[in-house]
Amino acid sequence: MAGAADRAFRELCISFGAAFCVSELVSAKGVALGDKKSRSLLDVSEKERPYGLQLFGDDPAVMCAAAREAARNDPDFIDINMGCPAQKVVANGGGSALLNHPALVASIVAAVRNAVPARIPVSVKIRAGWDSGHINAVEIAKLAEEAGAAFITVHGRTRVQQYRPPVDLAVIRAVKQAVNIPVVGNGDVFSPKDAANMLEQTGCDMVMCGRGALGAPWLFAQISAWLNHEVNLPEPPLTEKLLVLCRQARRTAELKGEEVAAREIRKHAAWYIKGMPGAARLRARCGKLCGSDDLKQLVAEILEKSSVA
Ligand SMILES: Cc1cc2nc3c(=O)[nH]c(=O)nc-3n(C[C@H](O)[C@H](O)[C@H](O)COP(=O)(O)O)c2cc1C
Protein backbone atom coordinates (compact mmCIF):
# COMPACT_ATOMS: atom_id res chain seq x y z
CA MET A 1 0.00 0.00 0.00
CA ALA A 2 1.53 3.22 -1.24
CA GLY A 3 2.62 5.54 1.55
CA ALA A 4 1.61 2.98 4.17
CA ALA A 5 3.15 -0.47 3.71
CA ASP A 6 6.83 0.37 3.42
CA ARG A 7 9.70 -2.05 3.96
CA ALA A 8 9.77 -1.69 7.77
CA PHE A 9 6.07 -2.50 7.92
CA ARG A 10 6.22 -5.32 5.40
CA GLU A 11 9.05 -7.00 7.29
CA LEU A 12 6.88 -6.91 10.39
CA CYS A 13 3.96 -8.45 8.50
CA ILE A 14 6.16 -11.31 7.30
CA SER A 15 7.49 -11.81 10.86
CA PHE A 16 3.86 -12.17 12.00
CA GLY A 17 3.20 -14.85 9.39
CA ALA A 18 1.98 -13.05 6.25
CA ALA A 19 2.34 -15.50 3.36
CA PHE A 20 3.74 -12.80 1.09
CA CYS A 21 3.99 -9.03 0.73
CA VAL A 22 3.81 -6.66 -2.21
CA SER A 23 5.72 -3.42 -2.73
CA GLU A 24 4.10 -0.03 -2.86
CA LEU A 25 3.00 0.59 -6.43
CA VAL A 26 5.89 1.77 -8.58
CA SER A 27 5.56 3.92 -11.68
CA ALA A 28 6.85 2.00 -14.71
CA LYS A 29 7.47 5.30 -16.45
CA GLY A 30 9.49 6.53 -13.47
CA VAL A 31 11.62 3.38 -13.54
CA ALA A 32 12.10 3.50 -17.29
CA LEU A 33 13.18 7.16 -17.10
CA GLY A 34 15.66 6.34 -14.32
CA ASP A 35 13.81 8.28 -11.59
CA LYS A 36 15.72 7.64 -8.36
CA LYS A 37 12.71 7.29 -6.04
CA SER A 38 10.93 4.86 -8.39
CA ARG A 39 14.09 2.80 -8.76
CA SER A 40 14.67 2.69 -5.01
CA LEU A 41 11.17 1.24 -4.59
CA LEU A 42 12.36 -1.77 -6.58
CA ASP A 43 14.88 -2.84 -3.92
CA VAL A 44 14.14 -6.20 -2.35
CA SER A 45 15.11 -7.13 1.21
CA GLU A 46 15.55 -10.77 2.15
CA LYS A 47 13.46 -10.17 5.29
CA GLU A 48 10.31 -9.40 3.33
CA ARG A 49 10.24 -12.43 1.08
CA PRO A 50 8.16 -13.89 -0.45
CA TYR A 51 7.84 -10.50 -2.07
CA GLY A 52 6.26 -9.06 -5.18
CA LEU A 53 7.20 -5.83 -6.94
CA GLN A 54 4.13 -4.01 -8.20
CA LEU A 55 4.28 -1.83 -11.32
CA PHE A 56 1.71 0.51 -12.80
CA GLY A 57 1.49 2.05 -16.24
CA ASP A 58 -0.40 1.78 -19.51
CA ASP A 59 2.30 1.41 -22.14
CA PRO A 60 3.36 -2.19 -22.83
CA ALA A 61 6.86 -1.16 -23.95
CA VAL A 62 7.44 0.99 -20.85
CA MET A 63 6.00 -1.73 -18.62
CA CYS A 64 8.43 -4.21 -20.21
CA ALA A 65 11.42 -1.96 -19.61
CA ALA A 66 10.38 -1.46 -15.98
CA ALA A 67 9.68 -5.17 -15.49
CA ARG A 68 13.15 -6.07 -16.80
CA GLU A 69 14.65 -3.60 -14.35
CA ALA A 70 12.51 -5.02 -11.53
CA ALA A 71 13.52 -8.59 -12.43
CA ARG A 72 17.19 -7.69 -11.84
CA ASN A 73 16.38 -7.55 -8.11
CA ASP A 74 14.96 -11.08 -8.24
CA PRO A 75 11.52 -10.51 -6.72
CA ASP A 76 9.40 -13.58 -6.05
CA PHE A 77 6.83 -12.23 -8.49
CA ILE A 78 5.96 -9.09 -10.44
CA ASP A 79 2.45 -7.71 -10.00
CA ILE A 80 0.69 -5.38 -12.42
CA ASN A 81 -1.60 -2.83 -10.79
CA MET A 82 -4.98 -2.57 -12.51
CA GLY A 83 -6.91 -1.49 -9.46
CA CYS A 84 -5.53 1.79 -8.16
CA PRO A 85 -8.34 4.39 -8.15
CA ALA A 86 -6.11 7.46 -7.51
CA GLN A 87 -6.76 10.29 -9.93
CA LYS A 88 -3.08 10.89 -10.70
CA VAL A 89 -2.68 7.22 -11.68
CA VAL A 90 -5.88 6.78 -13.72
CA ALA A 91 -5.46 10.17 -15.43
CA ASN A 92 -2.35 8.69 -17.05
CA GLY A 93 -4.16 5.53 -18.10
CA GLY A 94 -2.78 3.27 -15.36
CA GLY A 95 -4.30 1.44 -12.37
CA SER A 96 -8.04 0.85 -12.63
CA ALA A 97 -8.27 2.89 -15.87
CA LEU A 98 -6.90 -0.21 -17.61
CA LEU A 99 -10.13 -2.06 -16.79
CA ASN A 100 -11.77 0.07 -19.48
CA HIS A 101 -9.34 -1.29 -22.09
CA PRO A 102 -9.41 -5.10 -22.06
CA ALA A 103 -7.26 -5.48 -25.18
CA LEU A 104 -4.57 -3.34 -23.57
CA VAL A 105 -4.74 -5.47 -20.42
CA ALA A 106 -3.97 -8.55 -22.51
CA SER A 107 -1.09 -6.80 -24.31
CA ILE A 108 0.48 -5.54 -21.09
CA VAL A 109 0.30 -8.90 -19.33
CA ALA A 110 1.70 -10.77 -22.35
CA ALA A 111 4.45 -8.21 -22.84
CA VAL A 112 5.56 -8.23 -19.20
CA ARG A 113 5.35 -12.03 -19.08
CA ASN A 114 7.67 -12.23 -22.08
CA ALA A 115 10.01 -9.56 -20.76
CA VAL A 116 11.04 -11.32 -17.54
CA PRO A 117 12.56 -14.75 -16.91
CA ALA A 118 10.03 -17.59 -16.70
CA ARG A 119 11.01 -18.28 -13.07
CA ILE A 120 9.44 -14.97 -12.03
CA PRO A 121 5.63 -15.26 -12.03
CA VAL A 122 3.63 -12.27 -13.26
CA SER A 123 0.37 -11.51 -11.48
CA VAL A 124 -2.37 -8.93 -11.83
CA LYS A 125 -4.38 -6.98 -9.26
CA ILE A 126 -7.78 -5.77 -10.42
CA ARG A 127 -11.03 -4.31 -9.14
CA ALA A 128 -14.58 -5.45 -9.96
CA GLY A 129 -14.70 -2.96 -12.83
CA TRP A 130 -14.73 0.78 -13.43
CA ASP A 131 -18.26 1.45 -12.14
CA SER A 132 -21.48 -0.42 -11.46
CA GLY A 133 -22.41 -0.22 -15.14
CA HIS A 134 -19.12 -1.80 -16.17
CA ILE A 135 -18.41 -4.78 -13.93
CA ASN A 136 -15.95 -6.75 -16.05
CA ALA A 137 -13.61 -8.48 -13.59
CA VAL A 138 -14.39 -11.89 -15.11
CA GLU A 139 -13.53 -10.75 -18.64
CA ILE A 140 -10.33 -9.06 -17.45
CA ALA A 141 -9.31 -12.07 -15.36
CA LYS A 142 -9.78 -14.46 -18.29
CA LEU A 143 -7.73 -12.22 -20.57
CA ALA A 144 -4.99 -11.95 -17.94
CA GLU A 145 -4.95 -15.73 -17.55
CA GLU A 146 -4.72 -16.29 -21.31
CA ALA A 147 -1.91 -13.74 -21.51
CA GLY A 148 0.12 -15.65 -18.93
CA ALA A 149 -0.78 -14.29 -15.48
CA ALA A 150 0.16 -16.75 -12.74
CA PHE A 151 -2.49 -15.54 -10.30
CA ILE A 152 -4.94 -12.74 -9.91
CA THR A 153 -5.98 -10.60 -6.97
CA VAL A 154 -9.50 -9.20 -7.01
CA HIS A 155 -10.57 -6.27 -4.86
CA GLY A 156 -14.35 -6.62 -4.93
CA ARG A 157 -15.20 -2.97 -5.48
CA THR A 158 -15.36 -0.74 -8.55
CA ARG A 159 -13.02 2.18 -9.12
CA VAL A 160 -15.90 4.58 -8.53
CA GLN A 161 -16.68 2.92 -5.17
CA GLN A 162 -13.09 3.51 -3.98
CA TYR A 163 -13.29 1.95 -0.47
CA ARG A 164 -17.07 1.95 0.19
CA PRO A 165 -19.64 0.26 0.34
CA PRO A 166 -18.69 -3.18 1.69
CA VAL A 167 -16.78 -5.46 -0.66
CA ASP A 168 -18.82 -7.48 -3.16
CA LEU A 169 -17.85 -11.10 -2.59
CA ALA A 170 -19.97 -12.30 -5.52
CA VAL A 171 -17.63 -10.74 -8.06
CA ILE A 172 -14.63 -12.49 -6.48
CA ARG A 173 -16.54 -15.79 -6.56
CA ALA A 174 -17.41 -15.22 -10.24
CA VAL A 175 -13.73 -14.68 -11.08
CA LYS A 176 -12.71 -17.77 -9.12
CA GLN A 177 -15.23 -19.85 -11.07
CA ALA A 178 -14.10 -18.44 -14.40
CA VAL A 179 -10.33 -18.99 -14.28
CA ASN A 180 -7.94 -21.85 -13.56
CA ILE A 181 -5.20 -19.80 -11.96
CA PRO A 182 -5.23 -19.06 -8.21
CA VAL A 183 -7.40 -16.15 -7.12
CA VAL A 184 -6.60 -13.94 -4.14
CA GLY A 185 -9.67 -12.32 -2.57
CA ASN A 186 -9.30 -8.78 -1.29
CA GLY A 187 -11.44 -6.25 0.52
CA ASP A 188 -12.59 -5.62 4.08
CA VAL A 189 -10.60 -8.38 5.78
CA PHE A 190 -10.20 -6.90 9.26
CA SER A 191 -10.37 -10.09 11.33
CA PRO A 192 -9.83 -13.85 11.14
CA LYS A 193 -13.60 -14.29 10.75
CA ASP A 194 -13.59 -11.93 7.75
CA ALA A 195 -10.79 -13.99 6.19
CA ALA A 196 -12.66 -17.26 6.78
CA ASN A 197 -15.82 -15.71 5.37
CA MET A 198 -13.99 -14.47 2.26
CA LEU A 199 -12.56 -17.95 1.62
CA GLU A 200 -15.89 -19.66 2.23
CA GLN A 201 -18.10 -17.29 0.25
CA THR A 202 -15.84 -16.92 -2.77
CA GLY A 203 -13.85 -20.17 -2.92
CA CYS A 204 -10.75 -18.01 -3.43
CA ASP A 205 -7.31 -19.52 -2.78
CA MET A 206 -5.80 -16.85 -0.59
CA VAL A 207 -6.88 -13.68 1.16
CA MET A 208 -5.12 -10.33 0.95
CA CYS A 209 -5.31 -7.86 3.85
CA GLY A 210 -4.83 -4.15 3.33
CA ARG A 211 -6.12 -1.58 5.80
CA GLY A 212 -6.86 -4.19 8.47
CA ALA A 213 -3.14 -4.77 8.98
CA LEU A 214 -2.21 -1.10 9.41
CA GLY A 215 -1.28 -0.61 13.04
CA ALA A 216 -2.03 -4.30 13.55
CA PRO A 217 0.55 -6.48 11.75
CA TRP A 218 -0.26 -9.31 14.20
CA LEU A 219 -3.51 -9.74 12.21
CA PHE A 220 -1.64 -12.26 10.03
CA ALA A 221 -0.81 -14.42 13.06
CA GLN A 222 -4.43 -14.22 14.20
CA ILE A 223 -5.74 -15.19 10.75
CA SER A 224 -3.28 -18.10 10.42
CA ALA A 225 -4.13 -19.40 13.89
CA TRP A 226 -7.83 -19.32 13.09
CA LEU A 227 -7.64 -20.79 9.58
CA ASN A 228 -5.10 -23.49 10.42
CA HIS A 229 -6.04 -24.47 13.98
CA GLU A 230 -9.34 -22.73 14.78
CA VAL A 231 -7.49 -20.94 17.54
CA ASN A 232 -8.80 -17.53 18.46
CA LEU A 233 -5.62 -15.55 19.25
CA PRO A 234 -6.56 -12.55 21.40
CA GLU A 235 -5.42 -9.02 20.59
CA PRO A 236 -1.89 -8.57 21.94
CA PRO A 237 -1.76 -6.70 25.25
CA LEU A 238 -1.22 -2.94 25.12
CA THR A 239 2.48 -3.23 26.08
CA GLU A 240 3.14 -5.64 23.25
CA LYS A 241 1.32 -3.49 20.70
CA LEU A 242 3.41 -0.50 21.72
CA LEU A 243 6.60 -2.56 21.53
CA VAL A 244 5.72 -3.53 17.96
CA LEU A 245 5.16 0.14 17.14
CA CYS A 246 8.60 1.02 18.60
CA ARG A 247 10.18 -1.84 16.64
CA GLN A 248 8.65 -0.48 13.45
CA ALA A 249 9.82 3.04 14.28
CA ARG A 250 13.40 1.83 14.88
CA ARG A 251 13.48 -0.11 11.62
CA THR A 252 11.99 2.83 9.71
CA ALA A 253 14.77 5.06 11.08
CA GLU A 254 17.40 2.48 10.06
CA LEU A 255 16.02 2.32 6.54
CA LYS A 256 15.02 5.92 5.91
CA GLY A 257 16.99 7.96 8.44
CA GLU A 258 15.76 9.63 11.64
CA GLU A 259 14.27 12.69 9.97
CA VAL A 260 12.05 10.89 7.46
CA ALA A 261 11.16 8.22 10.03
CA ALA A 262 10.06 10.89 12.52
CA ARG A 263 7.51 12.17 10.00
CA GLU A 264 6.37 8.85 8.62
CA ILE A 265 5.83 7.10 11.94
CA ARG A 266 3.13 9.63 12.88
CA LYS A 267 0.41 8.03 10.78
CA HIS A 268 1.49 4.53 11.83
CA ALA A 269 1.40 5.52 15.52
CA ALA A 270 -2.15 6.81 15.00
CA TRP A 271 -3.14 3.46 13.44
CA TYR A 272 -1.60 1.54 16.36
CA ILE A 273 -3.41 3.56 19.01
CA LYS A 274 -6.80 3.21 17.28
CA GLY A 275 -9.21 1.68 19.78
CA MET A 276 -6.98 2.36 22.80
CA PRO A 277 -8.51 4.34 25.68
CA GLY A 278 -8.30 8.07 24.90
CA ALA A 279 -7.40 7.36 21.26
CA ALA A 280 -8.88 10.62 19.92
CA ARG A 281 -6.63 12.73 22.16
CA LEU A 282 -3.63 10.49 21.54
CA ARG A 283 -4.10 10.74 17.79
CA ALA A 284 -3.54 14.47 17.96
CA ARG A 285 -0.28 13.78 19.83
CA CYS A 286 0.77 11.26 17.19
CA GLY A 287 0.42 13.93 14.52
CA LYS A 288 3.05 16.03 16.29
CA LEU A 289 5.65 13.34 17.04
CA CYS A 290 9.17 14.62 16.41
CA GLY A 291 11.39 11.58 16.63
CA SER A 292 12.22 8.54 18.71
CA ASP A 293 12.45 10.35 22.09
CA ASP A 294 9.01 11.83 21.53
CA LEU A 295 7.61 8.43 20.64
CA LYS A 296 9.18 6.85 23.74
CA GLN A 297 7.62 9.53 25.91
CA LEU A 298 4.20 9.01 24.35
CA VAL A 299 4.46 5.24 24.86
CA ALA A 300 5.53 5.75 28.51
CA GLU A 301 2.55 8.03 29.10
CA ILE A 302 0.09 5.58 27.55
CA LEU A 303 1.48 2.77 29.71
CA GLU A 304 1.39 4.91 32.84
CA LYS A 305 -2.22 5.93 32.21
CA SER A 306 -3.25 2.34 31.51
CA SER A 307 -1.68 1.13 34.78
CA VAL A 308 -3.55 3.83 36.75
CA ALA A 309 -6.86 3.11 35.00
C1 LIG B 1 -3.26 4.02 1.76
C2 LIG B 1 -3.52 2.93 0.77
C3 LIG B 1 -2.57 2.69 -0.22
C4 LIG B 1 -2.78 1.68 -1.15
N1 LIG B 1 -1.82 1.43 -2.09
C5 LIG B 1 -1.95 0.37 -2.93
C6 LIG B 1 -0.92 0.02 -3.83
O1 LIG B 1 0.13 0.66 -3.89
N2 LIG B 1 -1.12 -1.05 -4.61
C7 LIG B 1 -2.26 -1.81 -4.57
O2 LIG B 1 -2.40 -2.79 -5.28
N3 LIG B 1 -3.26 -1.49 -3.73
C8 LIG B 1 -3.13 -0.43 -2.91
N4 LIG B 1 -4.13 -0.13 -2.03
C9 LIG B 1 -5.36 -0.94 -2.03
C10 LIG B 1 -5.23 -2.14 -1.08
O3 LIG B 1 -4.19 -2.99 -1.51
C11 LIG B 1 -6.52 -2.95 -1.07
O4 LIG B 1 -6.79 -3.42 -2.35
C12 LIG B 1 -7.72 -2.14 -0.58
O5 LIG B 1 -7.37 -1.32 0.51
C13 LIG B 1 -8.86 -3.09 -0.17
O6 LIG B 1 -8.42 -3.99 0.80
P1 LIG B 1 -8.71 -3.75 2.38
O7 LIG B 1 -10.19 -3.59 2.52
O8 LIG B 1 -8.15 -4.99 3.03
O9 LIG B 1 -7.99 -2.50 2.76
C14 LIG B 1 -3.96 0.89 -1.10
C15 LIG B 1 -4.91 1.14 -0.10
C16 LIG B 1 -4.69 2.14 0.82
C17 LIG B 1 -5.74 2.37 1.88
Coordinates of C-alpha atoms and ligand atoms in Angstrom, one line a residue:
M1 CA 0.0 0.0 0.0
A2 CA 1.5 3.2 -1.2
G3 CA 2.6 5.5 1.6
A4 CA 1.6 3.0 4.2
A5 CA 3.1 -0.5 3.7
D6 CA 6.8 0.4 3.4
R7 CA 9.7 -2.1 4.0
A8 CA 9.8 -1.7 7.8
F9 CA 6.1 -2.5 7.9
R10 CA 6.2 -5.3 5.4
E11 CA 9.0 -7.0 7.3
L12 CA 6.9 -6.9 10.4
C13 CA 4.0 -8.4 8.5
I14 CA 6.2 -11.3 7.3
S15 CA 7.5 -11.8 10.9
F16 CA 3.9 -12.2 12.0
G17 CA 3.2 -14.8 9.4
A18 CA 2.0 -13.0 6.3
A19 CA 2.3 -15.5 3.4
F20 CA 3.7 -12.8 1.1
C21 CA 4.0 -9.0 0.7
V22 CA 3.8 -6.7 -2.2
S23 CA 5.7 -3.4 -2.7
E24 CA 4.1 0.0 -2.9
L25 CA 3.0 0.6 -6.4
V26 CA 5.9 1.8 -8.6
S27 CA 5.6 3.9 -11.7
A28 CA 6.8 2.0 -14.7
K29 CA 7.5 5.3 -16.4
G30 CA 9.5 6.5 -13.5
V31 CA 11.6 3.4 -13.5
A32 CA 12.1 3.5 -17.3
L33 CA 13.2 7.2 -17.1
G34 CA 15.7 6.3 -14.3
D35 CA 13.8 8.3 -11.6
K36 CA 15.7 7.6 -8.4
K37 CA 12.7 7.3 -6.0
S38 CA 10.9 4.9 -8.4
R39 CA 14.1 2.8 -8.8
S40 CA 14.7 2.7 -5.0
L41 CA 11.2 1.2 -4.6
L42 CA 12.4 -1.8 -6.6
D43 CA 14.9 -2.8 -3.9
V44 CA 14.1 -6.2 -2.3
S45 CA 15.1 -7.1 1.2
E46 CA 15.6 -10.8 2.2
K47 CA 13.5 -10.2 5.3
E48 CA 10.3 -9.4 3.3
R49 CA 10.2 -12.4 1.1
P50 CA 8.2 -13.9 -0.4
Y51 CA 7.8 -10.5 -2.1
G52 CA 6.3 -9.1 -5.2
L53 CA 7.2 -5.8 -6.9
Q54 CA 4.1 -4.0 -8.2
L55 CA 4.3 -1.8 -11.3
F56 CA 1.7 0.5 -12.8
G57 CA 1.5 2.1 -16.2
D58 CA -0.4 1.8 -19.5
D59 CA 2.3 1.4 -22.1
P60 CA 3.4 -2.2 -22.8
A61 CA 6.9 -1.2 -24.0
V62 CA 7.4 1.0 -20.9
M63 CA 6.0 -1.7 -18.6
C64 CA 8.4 -4.2 -20.2
A65 CA 11.4 -2.0 -19.6
A66 CA 10.4 -1.5 -16.0
A67 CA 9.7 -5.2 -15.5
R68 CA 13.1 -6.1 -16.8
E69 CA 14.6 -3.6 -14.4
A70 CA 12.5 -5.0 -11.5
A71 CA 13.5 -8.6 -12.4
R72 CA 17.2 -7.7 -11.8
N73 CA 16.4 -7.6 -8.1
D74 CA 15.0 -11.1 -8.2
P75 CA 11.5 -10.5 -6.7
D76 CA 9.4 -13.6 -6.0
F77 CA 6.8 -12.2 -8.5
I78 CA 6.0 -9.1 -10.4
D79 CA 2.5 -7.7 -10.0
I80 CA 0.7 -5.4 -12.4
N81 CA -1.6 -2.8 -10.8
M82 CA -5.0 -2.6 -12.5
G83 CA -6.9 -1.5 -9.5
C84 CA -5.5 1.8 -8.2
P85 CA -8.3 4.4 -8.1
A86 CA -6.1 7.5 -7.5
Q87 CA -6.8 10.3 -9.9
K88 CA -3.1 10.9 -10.7
V89 CA -2.7 7.2 -11.7
V90 CA -5.9 6.8 -13.7
A91 CA -5.5 10.2 -15.4
N92 CA -2.4 8.7 -17.0
G93 CA -4.2 5.5 -18.1
G94 CA -2.8 3.3 -15.4
G95 CA -4.3 1.4 -12.4
S96 CA -8.0 0.8 -12.6
A97 CA -8.3 2.9 -15.9
L98 CA -6.9 -0.2 -17.6
L99 CA -10.1 -2.1 -16.8
N100 CA -11.8 0.1 -19.5
H101 CA -9.3 -1.3 -22.1
P102 CA -9.4 -5.1 -22.1
A103 CA -7.3 -5.5 -25.2
L104 CA -4.6 -3.3 -23.6
V105 CA -4.7 -5.5 -20.4
A106 CA -4.0 -8.6 -22.5
S107 CA -1.1 -6.8 -24.3
I108 CA 0.5 -5.5 -21.1
V109 CA 0.3 -8.9 -19.3
A110 CA 1.7 -10.8 -22.3
A111 CA 4.5 -8.2 -22.8
V112 CA 5.6 -8.2 -19.2
R113 CA 5.3 -12.0 -19.1
N114 CA 7.7 -12.2 -22.1
A115 CA 10.0 -9.6 -20.8
V116 CA 11.0 -11.3 -17.5
P117 CA 12.6 -14.8 -16.9
A118 CA 10.0 -17.6 -16.7
R119 CA 11.0 -18.3 -13.1
I120 CA 9.4 -15.0 -12.0
P121 CA 5.6 -15.3 -12.0
V122 CA 3.6 -12.3 -13.3
S123 CA 0.4 -11.5 -11.5
V124 CA -2.4 -8.9 -11.8
K125 CA -4.4 -7.0 -9.3
I126 CA -7.8 -5.8 -10.4
R127 CA -11.0 -4.3 -9.1
A128 CA -14.6 -5.5 -10.0
G129 CA -14.7 -3.0 -12.8
W130 CA -14.7 0.8 -13.4
D131 CA -18.3 1.4 -12.1
S132 CA -21.5 -0.4 -11.5
G133 CA -22.4 -0.2 -15.1
H134 CA -19.1 -1.8 -16.2
I135 CA -18.4 -4.8 -13.9
N136 CA -15.9 -6.8 -16.1
A137 CA -13.6 -8.5 -13.6
V138 CA -14.4 -11.9 -15.1
E139 CA -13.5 -10.7 -18.6
I140 CA -10.3 -9.1 -17.4
A141 CA -9.3 -12.1 -15.4
K142 CA -9.8 -14.5 -18.3
L143 CA -7.7 -12.2 -20.6
A144 CA -5.0 -11.9 -17.9
E145 CA -4.9 -15.7 -17.5
E146 CA -4.7 -16.3 -21.3
A147 CA -1.9 -13.7 -21.5
G148 CA 0.1 -15.7 -18.9
A149 CA -0.8 -14.3 -15.5
A150 CA 0.2 -16.8 -12.7
F151 CA -2.5 -15.5 -10.3
I152 CA -4.9 -12.7 -9.9
T153 CA -6.0 -10.6 -7.0
V154 CA -9.5 -9.2 -7.0
H155 CA -10.6 -6.3 -4.9
G156 CA -14.4 -6.6 -4.9
R157 CA -15.2 -3.0 -5.5
T158 CA -15.4 -0.7 -8.5
R159 CA -13.0 2.2 -9.1
V160 CA -15.9 4.6 -8.5
Q161 CA -16.7 2.9 -5.2
Q162 CA -13.1 3.5 -4.0
Y163 CA -13.3 2.0 -0.5
R164 CA -17.1 1.9 0.2
P165 CA -19.6 0.3 0.3
P166 CA -18.7 -3.2 1.7
V167 CA -16.8 -5.5 -0.7
D168 CA -18.8 -7.5 -3.2
L169 CA -17.8 -11.1 -2.6
A170 CA -20.0 -12.3 -5.5
V171 CA -17.6 -10.7 -8.1
I172 CA -14.6 -12.5 -6.5
R173 CA -16.5 -15.8 -6.6
A174 CA -17.4 -15.2 -10.2
V175 CA -13.7 -14.7 -11.1
K176 CA -12.7 -17.8 -9.1
Q177 CA -15.2 -19.8 -11.1
A178 CA -14.1 -18.4 -14.4
V179 CA -10.3 -19.0 -14.3
N180 CA -7.9 -21.9 -13.6
I181 CA -5.2 -19.8 -12.0
P182 CA -5.2 -19.1 -8.2
V183 CA -7.4 -16.1 -7.1
V184 CA -6.6 -13.9 -4.1
G185 CA -9.7 -12.3 -2.6
N186 CA -9.3 -8.8 -1.3
G187 CA -11.4 -6.3 0.5
D188 CA -12.6 -5.6 4.1
V189 CA -10.6 -8.4 5.8
F190 CA -10.2 -6.9 9.3
S191 CA -10.4 -10.1 11.3
P192 CA -9.8 -13.9 11.1
K193 CA -13.6 -14.3 10.7
D194 CA -13.6 -11.9 7.8
A195 CA -10.8 -14.0 6.2
A196 CA -12.7 -17.3 6.8
N197 CA -15.8 -15.7 5.4
M198 CA -14.0 -14.5 2.3
L199 CA -12.6 -18.0 1.6
E200 CA -15.9 -19.7 2.2
Q201 CA -18.1 -17.3 0.2
T202 CA -15.8 -16.9 -2.8
G203 CA -13.9 -20.2 -2.9
C204 CA -10.7 -18.0 -3.4
D205 CA -7.3 -19.5 -2.8
M206 CA -5.8 -16.8 -0.6
V207 CA -6.9 -13.7 1.2
M208 CA -5.1 -10.3 1.0
C209 CA -5.3 -7.9 3.8
G210 CA -4.8 -4.1 3.3
R211 CA -6.1 -1.6 5.8
G212 CA -6.9 -4.2 8.5
A213 CA -3.1 -4.8 9.0
L214 CA -2.2 -1.1 9.4
G215 CA -1.3 -0.6 13.0
A216 CA -2.0 -4.3 13.6
P217 CA 0.5 -6.5 11.8
W218 CA -0.3 -9.3 14.2
L219 CA -3.5 -9.7 12.2
F220 CA -1.6 -12.3 10.0
A221 CA -0.8 -14.4 13.1
Q222 CA -4.4 -14.2 14.2
I223 CA -5.7 -15.2 10.8
S224 CA -3.3 -18.1 10.4
A225 CA -4.1 -19.4 13.9
W226 CA -7.8 -19.3 13.1
L227 CA -7.6 -20.8 9.6
N228 CA -5.1 -23.5 10.4
H229 CA -6.0 -24.5 14.0
E230 CA -9.3 -22.7 14.8
V231 CA -7.5 -20.9 17.5
N232 CA -8.8 -17.5 18.5
L233 CA -5.6 -15.5 19.2
P234 CA -6.6 -12.6 21.4
E235 CA -5.4 -9.0 20.6
P236 CA -1.9 -8.6 21.9
P237 CA -1.8 -6.7 25.3
L238 CA -1.2 -2.9 25.1
T239 CA 2.5 -3.2 26.1
E240 CA 3.1 -5.6 23.2
K241 CA 1.3 -3.5 20.7
L242 CA 3.4 -0.5 21.7
L243 CA 6.6 -2.6 21.5
V244 CA 5.7 -3.5 18.0
L245 CA 5.2 0.1 17.1
C246 CA 8.6 1.0 18.6
R247 CA 10.2 -1.8 16.6
Q248 CA 8.6 -0.5 13.4
A249 CA 9.8 3.0 14.3
R250 CA 13.4 1.8 14.9
R251 CA 13.5 -0.1 11.6
T252 CA 12.0 2.8 9.7
A253 CA 14.8 5.1 11.1
E254 CA 17.4 2.5 10.1
L255 CA 16.0 2.3 6.5
K256 CA 15.0 5.9 5.9
G257 CA 17.0 8.0 8.4
E258 CA 15.8 9.6 11.6
E259 CA 14.3 12.7 10.0
V260 CA 12.1 10.9 7.5
A261 CA 11.2 8.2 10.0
A262 CA 10.1 10.9 12.5
R263 CA 7.5 12.2 10.0
E264 CA 6.4 8.8 8.6
I265 CA 5.8 7.1 11.9
R266 CA 3.1 9.6 12.9
K267 CA 0.4 8.0 10.8
H268 CA 1.5 4.5 11.8
A269 CA 1.4 5.5 15.5
A270 CA -2.2 6.8 15.0
W271 CA -3.1 3.5 13.4
Y272 CA -1.6 1.5 16.4
I273 CA -3.4 3.6 19.0
K274 CA -6.8 3.2 17.3
G275 CA -9.2 1.7 19.8
M276 CA -7.0 2.4 22.8
P277 CA -8.5 4.3 25.7
G278 CA -8.3 8.1 24.9
A279 CA -7.4 7.4 21.3
A280 CA -8.9 10.6 19.9
R281 CA -6.6 12.7 22.2
L282 CA -3.6 10.5 21.5
R283 CA -4.1 10.7 17.8
A284 CA -3.5 14.5 18.0
R285 CA -0.3 13.8 19.8
C286 CA 0.8 11.3 17.2
G287 CA 0.4 13.9 14.5
K288 CA 3.0 16.0 16.3
L289 CA 5.6 13.3 17.0
C290 CA 9.2 14.6 16.4
G291 CA 11.4 11.6 16.6
S292 CA 12.2 8.5 18.7
D293 CA 12.5 10.3 22.1
D294 CA 9.0 11.8 21.5
L295 CA 7.6 8.4 20.6
K296 CA 9.2 6.8 23.7
Q297 CA 7.6 9.5 25.9
L298 CA 4.2 9.0 24.4
V299 CA 4.5 5.2 24.9
A300 CA 5.5 5.7 28.5
E301 CA 2.5 8.0 29.1
I302 CA 0.1 5.6 27.5
L303 CA 1.5 2.8 29.7
E304 CA 1.4 4.9 32.8
K305 CA -2.2 5.9 32.2
S306 CA -3.2 2.3 31.5
S307 CA -1.7 1.1 34.8
V308 CA -3.5 3.8 36.8
A309 CA -6.9 3.1 35.0
Ligands
LIG1 C1 -3.3 4.0 1.8 C2 -3.5 2.9 0.8 C3 -2.6 2.7 -0.2 C4 -2.8 1.7 -1.1 N1 -1.8 1.4 -2.1 C5 -2.0 0.4 -2.9 C6 -0.9 0.0 -3.8 O1 0.1 0.7 -3.9 N2 -1.1 -1.1 -4.6 C7 -2.3 -1.8 -4.6 O2 -2.4 -2.8 -5.3 N3 -3.3 -1.5 -3.7 C8 -3.1 -0.4 -2.9 N4 -4.1 -0.1 -2.0 C9 -5.4 -0.9 -2.0 C10 -5.2 -2.1 -1.1 O3 -4.2 -3.0 -1.5 C11 -6.5 -2.9 -1.1 O4 -6.8 -3.4 -2.4 C12 -7.7 -2.1 -0.6 O5 -7.4 -1.3 0.5 C13 -8.9 -3.1 -0.2 O6 -8.4 -4.0 0.8 P1 -8.7 -3.8 2.4 O7 -10.2 -3.6 2.5 O8 -8.1 -5.0 3.0 O9 -8.0 -2.5 2.8 C14 -4.0 0.9 -1.1 C15 -4.9 1.1 -0.1 C16 -4.7 2.1 0.8 C17 -5.7 2.4 1.9

